[in-house]
Tab-separated table of C-alpha atoms in Angstrom:
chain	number	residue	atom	x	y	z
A	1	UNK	CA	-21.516	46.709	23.177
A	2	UNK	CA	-24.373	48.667	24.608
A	3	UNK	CA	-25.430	52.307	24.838
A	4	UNK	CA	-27.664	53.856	28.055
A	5	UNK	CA	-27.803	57.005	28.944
A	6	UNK	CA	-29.373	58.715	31.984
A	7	UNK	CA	-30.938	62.388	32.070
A	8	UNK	CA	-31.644	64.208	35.277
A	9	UNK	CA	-34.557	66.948	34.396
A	10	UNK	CA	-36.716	69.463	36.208
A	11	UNK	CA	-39.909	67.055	35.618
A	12	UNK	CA	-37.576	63.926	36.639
A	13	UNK	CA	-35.115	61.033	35.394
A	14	UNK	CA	-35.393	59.881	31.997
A	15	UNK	CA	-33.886	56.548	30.756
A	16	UNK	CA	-32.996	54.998	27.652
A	17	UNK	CA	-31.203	51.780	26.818
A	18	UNK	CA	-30.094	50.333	24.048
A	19	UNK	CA	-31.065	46.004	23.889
A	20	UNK	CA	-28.133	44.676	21.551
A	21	UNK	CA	-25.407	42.366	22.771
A	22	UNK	CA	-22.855	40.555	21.029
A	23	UNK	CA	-19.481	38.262	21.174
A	24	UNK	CA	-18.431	38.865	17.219
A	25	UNK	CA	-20.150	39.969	14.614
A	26	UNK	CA	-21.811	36.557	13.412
A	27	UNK	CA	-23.198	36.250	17.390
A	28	UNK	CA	-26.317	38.976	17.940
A	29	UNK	CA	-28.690	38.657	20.729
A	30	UNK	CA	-31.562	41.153	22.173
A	31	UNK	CA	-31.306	41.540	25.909
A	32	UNK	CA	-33.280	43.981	28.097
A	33	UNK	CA	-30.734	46.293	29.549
A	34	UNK	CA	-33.029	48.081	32.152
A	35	UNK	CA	-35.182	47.026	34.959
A	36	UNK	CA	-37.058	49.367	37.250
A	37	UNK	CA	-38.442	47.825	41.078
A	38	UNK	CA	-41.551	49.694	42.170
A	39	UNK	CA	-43.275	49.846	45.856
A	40	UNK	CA	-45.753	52.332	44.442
A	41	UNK	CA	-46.406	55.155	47.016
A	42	UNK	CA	-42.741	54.561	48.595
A	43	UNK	CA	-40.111	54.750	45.589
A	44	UNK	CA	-39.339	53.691	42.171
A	45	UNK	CA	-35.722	52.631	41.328
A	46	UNK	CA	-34.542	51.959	37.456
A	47	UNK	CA	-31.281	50.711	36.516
A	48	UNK	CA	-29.259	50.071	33.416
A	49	UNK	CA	-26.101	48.051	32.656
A	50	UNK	CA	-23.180	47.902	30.181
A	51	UNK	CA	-20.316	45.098	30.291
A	52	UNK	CA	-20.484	41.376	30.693
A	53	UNK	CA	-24.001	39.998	30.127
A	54	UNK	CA	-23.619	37.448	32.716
A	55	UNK	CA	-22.284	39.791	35.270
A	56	UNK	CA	-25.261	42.439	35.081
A	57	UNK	CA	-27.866	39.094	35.089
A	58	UNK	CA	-26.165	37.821	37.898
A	59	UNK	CA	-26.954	41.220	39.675
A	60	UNK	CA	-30.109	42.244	38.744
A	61	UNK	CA	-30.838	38.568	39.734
A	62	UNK	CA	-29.543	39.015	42.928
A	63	UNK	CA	-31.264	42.302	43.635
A	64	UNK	CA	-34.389	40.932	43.205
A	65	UNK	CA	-34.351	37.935	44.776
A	66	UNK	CA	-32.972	39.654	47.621
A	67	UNK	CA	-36.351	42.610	47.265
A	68	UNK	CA	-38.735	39.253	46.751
A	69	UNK	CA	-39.850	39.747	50.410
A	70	UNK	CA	-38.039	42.191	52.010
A	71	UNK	CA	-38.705	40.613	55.807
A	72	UNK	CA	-36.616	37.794	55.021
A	73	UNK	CA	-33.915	39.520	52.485
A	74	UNK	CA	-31.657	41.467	53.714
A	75	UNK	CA	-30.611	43.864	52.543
A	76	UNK	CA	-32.930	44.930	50.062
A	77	UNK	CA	-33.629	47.566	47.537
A	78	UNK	CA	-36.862	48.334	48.396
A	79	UNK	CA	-35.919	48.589	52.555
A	80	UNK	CA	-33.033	50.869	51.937
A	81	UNK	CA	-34.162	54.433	53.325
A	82	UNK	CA	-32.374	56.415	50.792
A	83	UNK	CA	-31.019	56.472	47.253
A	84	UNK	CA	-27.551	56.555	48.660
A	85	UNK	CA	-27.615	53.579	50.411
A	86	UNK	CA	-29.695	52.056	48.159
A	87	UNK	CA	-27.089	52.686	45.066
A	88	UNK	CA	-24.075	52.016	47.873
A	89	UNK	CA	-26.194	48.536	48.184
A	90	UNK	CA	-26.027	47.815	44.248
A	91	UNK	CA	-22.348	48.696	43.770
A	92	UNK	CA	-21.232	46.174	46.944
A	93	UNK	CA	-23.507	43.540	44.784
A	94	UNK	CA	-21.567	44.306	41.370
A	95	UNK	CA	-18.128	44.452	42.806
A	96	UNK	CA	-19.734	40.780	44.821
A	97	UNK	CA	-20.765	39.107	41.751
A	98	UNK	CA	-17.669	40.287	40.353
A	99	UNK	CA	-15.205	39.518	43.051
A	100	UNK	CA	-16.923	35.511	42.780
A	101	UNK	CA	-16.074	35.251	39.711
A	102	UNK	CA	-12.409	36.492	39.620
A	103	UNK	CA	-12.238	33.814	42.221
A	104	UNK	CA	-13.531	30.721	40.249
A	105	UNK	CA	-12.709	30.776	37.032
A	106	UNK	CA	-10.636	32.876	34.525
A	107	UNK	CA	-8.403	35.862	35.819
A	108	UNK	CA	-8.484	38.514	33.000
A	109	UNK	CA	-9.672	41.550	35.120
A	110	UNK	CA	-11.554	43.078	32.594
A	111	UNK	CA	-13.559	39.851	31.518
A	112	UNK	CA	-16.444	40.141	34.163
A	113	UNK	CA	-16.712	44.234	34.363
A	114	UNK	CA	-20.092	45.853	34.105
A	115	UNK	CA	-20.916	49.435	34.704
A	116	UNK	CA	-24.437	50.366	35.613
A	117	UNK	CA	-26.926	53.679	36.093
A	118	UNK	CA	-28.952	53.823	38.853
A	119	UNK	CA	-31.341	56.502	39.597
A	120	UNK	CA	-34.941	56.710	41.401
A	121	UNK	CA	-36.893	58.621	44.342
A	122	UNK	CA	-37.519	56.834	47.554
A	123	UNK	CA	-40.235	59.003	49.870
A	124	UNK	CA	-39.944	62.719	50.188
A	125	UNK	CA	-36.310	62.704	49.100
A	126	UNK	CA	-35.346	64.273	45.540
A	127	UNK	CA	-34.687	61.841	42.931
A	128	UNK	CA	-30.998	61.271	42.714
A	129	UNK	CA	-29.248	59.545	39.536
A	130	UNK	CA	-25.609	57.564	39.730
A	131	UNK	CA	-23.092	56.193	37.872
A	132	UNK	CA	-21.521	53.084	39.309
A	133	UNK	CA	-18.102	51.880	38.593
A	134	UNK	CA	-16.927	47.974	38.387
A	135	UNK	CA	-14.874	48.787	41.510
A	136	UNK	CA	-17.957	49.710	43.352
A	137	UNK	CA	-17.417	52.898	43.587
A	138	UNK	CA	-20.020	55.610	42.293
A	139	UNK	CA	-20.467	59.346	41.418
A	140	UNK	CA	-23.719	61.103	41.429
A	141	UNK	CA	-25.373	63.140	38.777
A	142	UNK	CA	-25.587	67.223	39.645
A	143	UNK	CA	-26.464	70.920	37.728
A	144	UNK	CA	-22.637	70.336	36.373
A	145	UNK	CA	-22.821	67.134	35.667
A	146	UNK	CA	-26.755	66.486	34.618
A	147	UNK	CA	-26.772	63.274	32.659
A	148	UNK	CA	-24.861	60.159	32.354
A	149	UNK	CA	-24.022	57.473	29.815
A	150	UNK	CA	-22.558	54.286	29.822
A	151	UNK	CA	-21.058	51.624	26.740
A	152	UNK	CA	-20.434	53.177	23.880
A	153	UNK	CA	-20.966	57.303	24.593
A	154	UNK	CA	-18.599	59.300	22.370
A	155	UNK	CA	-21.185	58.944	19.167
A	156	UNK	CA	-24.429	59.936	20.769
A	157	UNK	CA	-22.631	62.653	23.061
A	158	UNK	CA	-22.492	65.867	21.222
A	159	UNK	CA	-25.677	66.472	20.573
A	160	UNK	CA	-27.023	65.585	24.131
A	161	UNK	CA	-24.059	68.384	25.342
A	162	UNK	CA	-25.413	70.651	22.822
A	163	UNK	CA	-28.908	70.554	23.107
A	164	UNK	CA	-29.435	69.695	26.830
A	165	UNK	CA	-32.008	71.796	28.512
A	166	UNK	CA	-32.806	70.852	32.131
A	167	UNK	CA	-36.410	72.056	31.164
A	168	UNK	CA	-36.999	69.851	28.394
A	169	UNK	CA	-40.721	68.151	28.294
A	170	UNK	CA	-40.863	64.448	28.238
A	171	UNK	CA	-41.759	64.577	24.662
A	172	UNK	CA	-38.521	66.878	23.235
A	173	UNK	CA	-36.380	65.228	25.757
A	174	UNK	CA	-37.332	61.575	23.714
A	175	UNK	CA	-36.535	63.331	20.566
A	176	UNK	CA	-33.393	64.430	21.637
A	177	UNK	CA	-32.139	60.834	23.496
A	178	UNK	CA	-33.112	59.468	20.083
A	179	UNK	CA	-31.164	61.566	18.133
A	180	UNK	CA	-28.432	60.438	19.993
A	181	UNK	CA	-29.004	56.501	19.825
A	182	UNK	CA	-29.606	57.520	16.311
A	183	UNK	CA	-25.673	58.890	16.090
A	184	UNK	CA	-24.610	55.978	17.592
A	185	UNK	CA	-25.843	52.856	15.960
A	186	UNK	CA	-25.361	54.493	12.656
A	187	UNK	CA	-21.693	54.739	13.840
A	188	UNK	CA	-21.464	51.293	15.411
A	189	UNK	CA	-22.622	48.328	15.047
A	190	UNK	CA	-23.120	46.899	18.095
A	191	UNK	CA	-25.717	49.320	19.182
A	192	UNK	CA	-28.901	48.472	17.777
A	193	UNK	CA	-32.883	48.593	18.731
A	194	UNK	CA	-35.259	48.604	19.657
A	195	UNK	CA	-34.486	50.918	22.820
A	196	UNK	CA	-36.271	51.048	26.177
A	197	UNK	CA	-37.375	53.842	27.685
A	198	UNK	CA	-38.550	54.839	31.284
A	199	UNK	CA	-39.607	58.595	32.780
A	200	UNK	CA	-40.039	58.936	35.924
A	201	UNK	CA	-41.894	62.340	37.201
A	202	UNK	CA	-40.814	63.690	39.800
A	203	UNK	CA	-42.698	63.135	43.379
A	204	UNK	CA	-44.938	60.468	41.574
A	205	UNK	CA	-43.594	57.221	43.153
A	206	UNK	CA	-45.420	55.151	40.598
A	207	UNK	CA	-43.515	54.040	37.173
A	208	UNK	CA	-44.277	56.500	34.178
A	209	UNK	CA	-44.312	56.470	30.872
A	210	UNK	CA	-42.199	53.525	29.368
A	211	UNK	CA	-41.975	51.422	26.602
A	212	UNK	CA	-40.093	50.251	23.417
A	213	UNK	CA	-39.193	51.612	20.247
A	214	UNK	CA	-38.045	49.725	17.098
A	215	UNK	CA	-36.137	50.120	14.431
A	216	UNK	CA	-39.349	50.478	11.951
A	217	UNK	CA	-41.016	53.178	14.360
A	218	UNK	CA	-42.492	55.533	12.312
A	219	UNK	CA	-41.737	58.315	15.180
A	220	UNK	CA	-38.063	56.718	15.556
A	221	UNK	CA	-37.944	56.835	11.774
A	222	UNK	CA	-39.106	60.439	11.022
A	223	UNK	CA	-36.969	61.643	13.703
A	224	UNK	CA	-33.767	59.745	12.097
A	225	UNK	CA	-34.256	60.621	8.344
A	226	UNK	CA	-35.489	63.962	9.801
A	227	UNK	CA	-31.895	64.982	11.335
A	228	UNK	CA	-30.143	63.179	8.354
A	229	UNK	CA	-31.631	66.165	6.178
A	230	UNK	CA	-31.214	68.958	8.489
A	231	UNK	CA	-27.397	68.136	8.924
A	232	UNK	CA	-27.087	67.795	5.121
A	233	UNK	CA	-28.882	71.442	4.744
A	234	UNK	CA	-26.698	73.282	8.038
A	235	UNK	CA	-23.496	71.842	6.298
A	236	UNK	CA	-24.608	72.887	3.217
A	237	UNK	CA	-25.801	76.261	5.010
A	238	UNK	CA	-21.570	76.688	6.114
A	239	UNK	CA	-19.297	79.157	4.394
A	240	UNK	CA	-17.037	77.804	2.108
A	241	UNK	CA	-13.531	76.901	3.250
């Protein structure tokens, strides 16, 4: 299973991925689940995937070869003019890779599925953040609607509907995401670290600050026992029933 979740913020997009995959419990591999393109100066585009691992490699393989040189590729990630049609341009590949293999080998619908995030700035245009479906179809992130997760969400989402604050620095907004991954692989299994990360500011067109946390990070691991005790003390803190 997997766990990504995309924030939309007044600074910019924020991104965080888990990197577990399995097929049974005695079968664990690390995978990188995000992947950002970059034509600094023009746009930066991340995305992140959940579902079949060989689906989501076939795409993010096809993306880029197809963004390699963008003269002879068409079409191509980094010649699309706009997020929209940039994201419309990853959804026809997923429901393509998808469609291909429906086509040559084993017929269970759900088999081959992926879902992905998408999100980036191309130009003067405000960054724009989406959640694509396996069908190829896609909503978009809004005020209503700010952030966006994919794979295994119902552990890690409280807290982010609690505490979400559009005006969250970089720094609060990490300790927040990581509460959240925290919720979740303590709840399930097959999320584990270490997580990626990606923030892109707003306007910048150049990648920001990214990187990897493990599972022994001291900042991952004072933030983890950290919330452990507070919970323990606000419980504790409760009238008695």
């Amino acid at each position: 299973m997997t766990y990504c979740v995309g924030m939309m913020l007044s600074r910019g997009l924020l991104f965080m991925s888990d990197t577990r995959t399995n097929a049974g419990l005695d079968n664990i591999s690390t995978f990188r689940k995000m992947h950002i393109w970059e034509a600094p100066g023009d746009r930066v585009l991340t995305l992140m995937s959940a579902g079949n691992l060989a689906t989501t490699q076939a795409v993010v393989s096809l993306l880029d070869e197809r963004s390699k040189a963008s003269e002879d590729r068409d079409p191509s990630i980094l010649a699309a003019p706009s997020m929209f049609q940039a994201t419309q341009l990853v959804a026809d590949t997923l429901r393509e890779v998808i469609a291909r293999r429906l086509t040559s080998g084993q017929r269970a619908d759900s088999t081959f599925n992926a879902t992905l995030l998408f999100g980036g700035q191309i130009g003067n245009r405000p960054p724009r953040l989406f959640l694509i479906y396996p069908e190829g179809n896609f909503i978009e992130a809004s005020d209503d609607t700010p952030f966006f997760q994919i794979g295994e969400i119902k552990y890690g989402r409280p807290i982010l509907v609690r505490a979400y604050n559009p005006d969250l620095e970089f720094s609060a907004a990490m300790r927040l995401l990581l509460v959240s991954f925290d919720s979740t692989l303590k709840a399930n299994l097959t999320v584990g670290a270490p997580f990626d990360y990606h923030f892109y500011e707003v306007d910048s067109l150049v990648t920001g600050p990214r990187g990897r946390i493990e599972a022994d990070d001291p900042r991952f691991v004072t933030i983890s026992e950290s919330w452990g005790d507070a919970l323990k003390t606000a419980l504790e803190s409760l009238p008695e029933f």
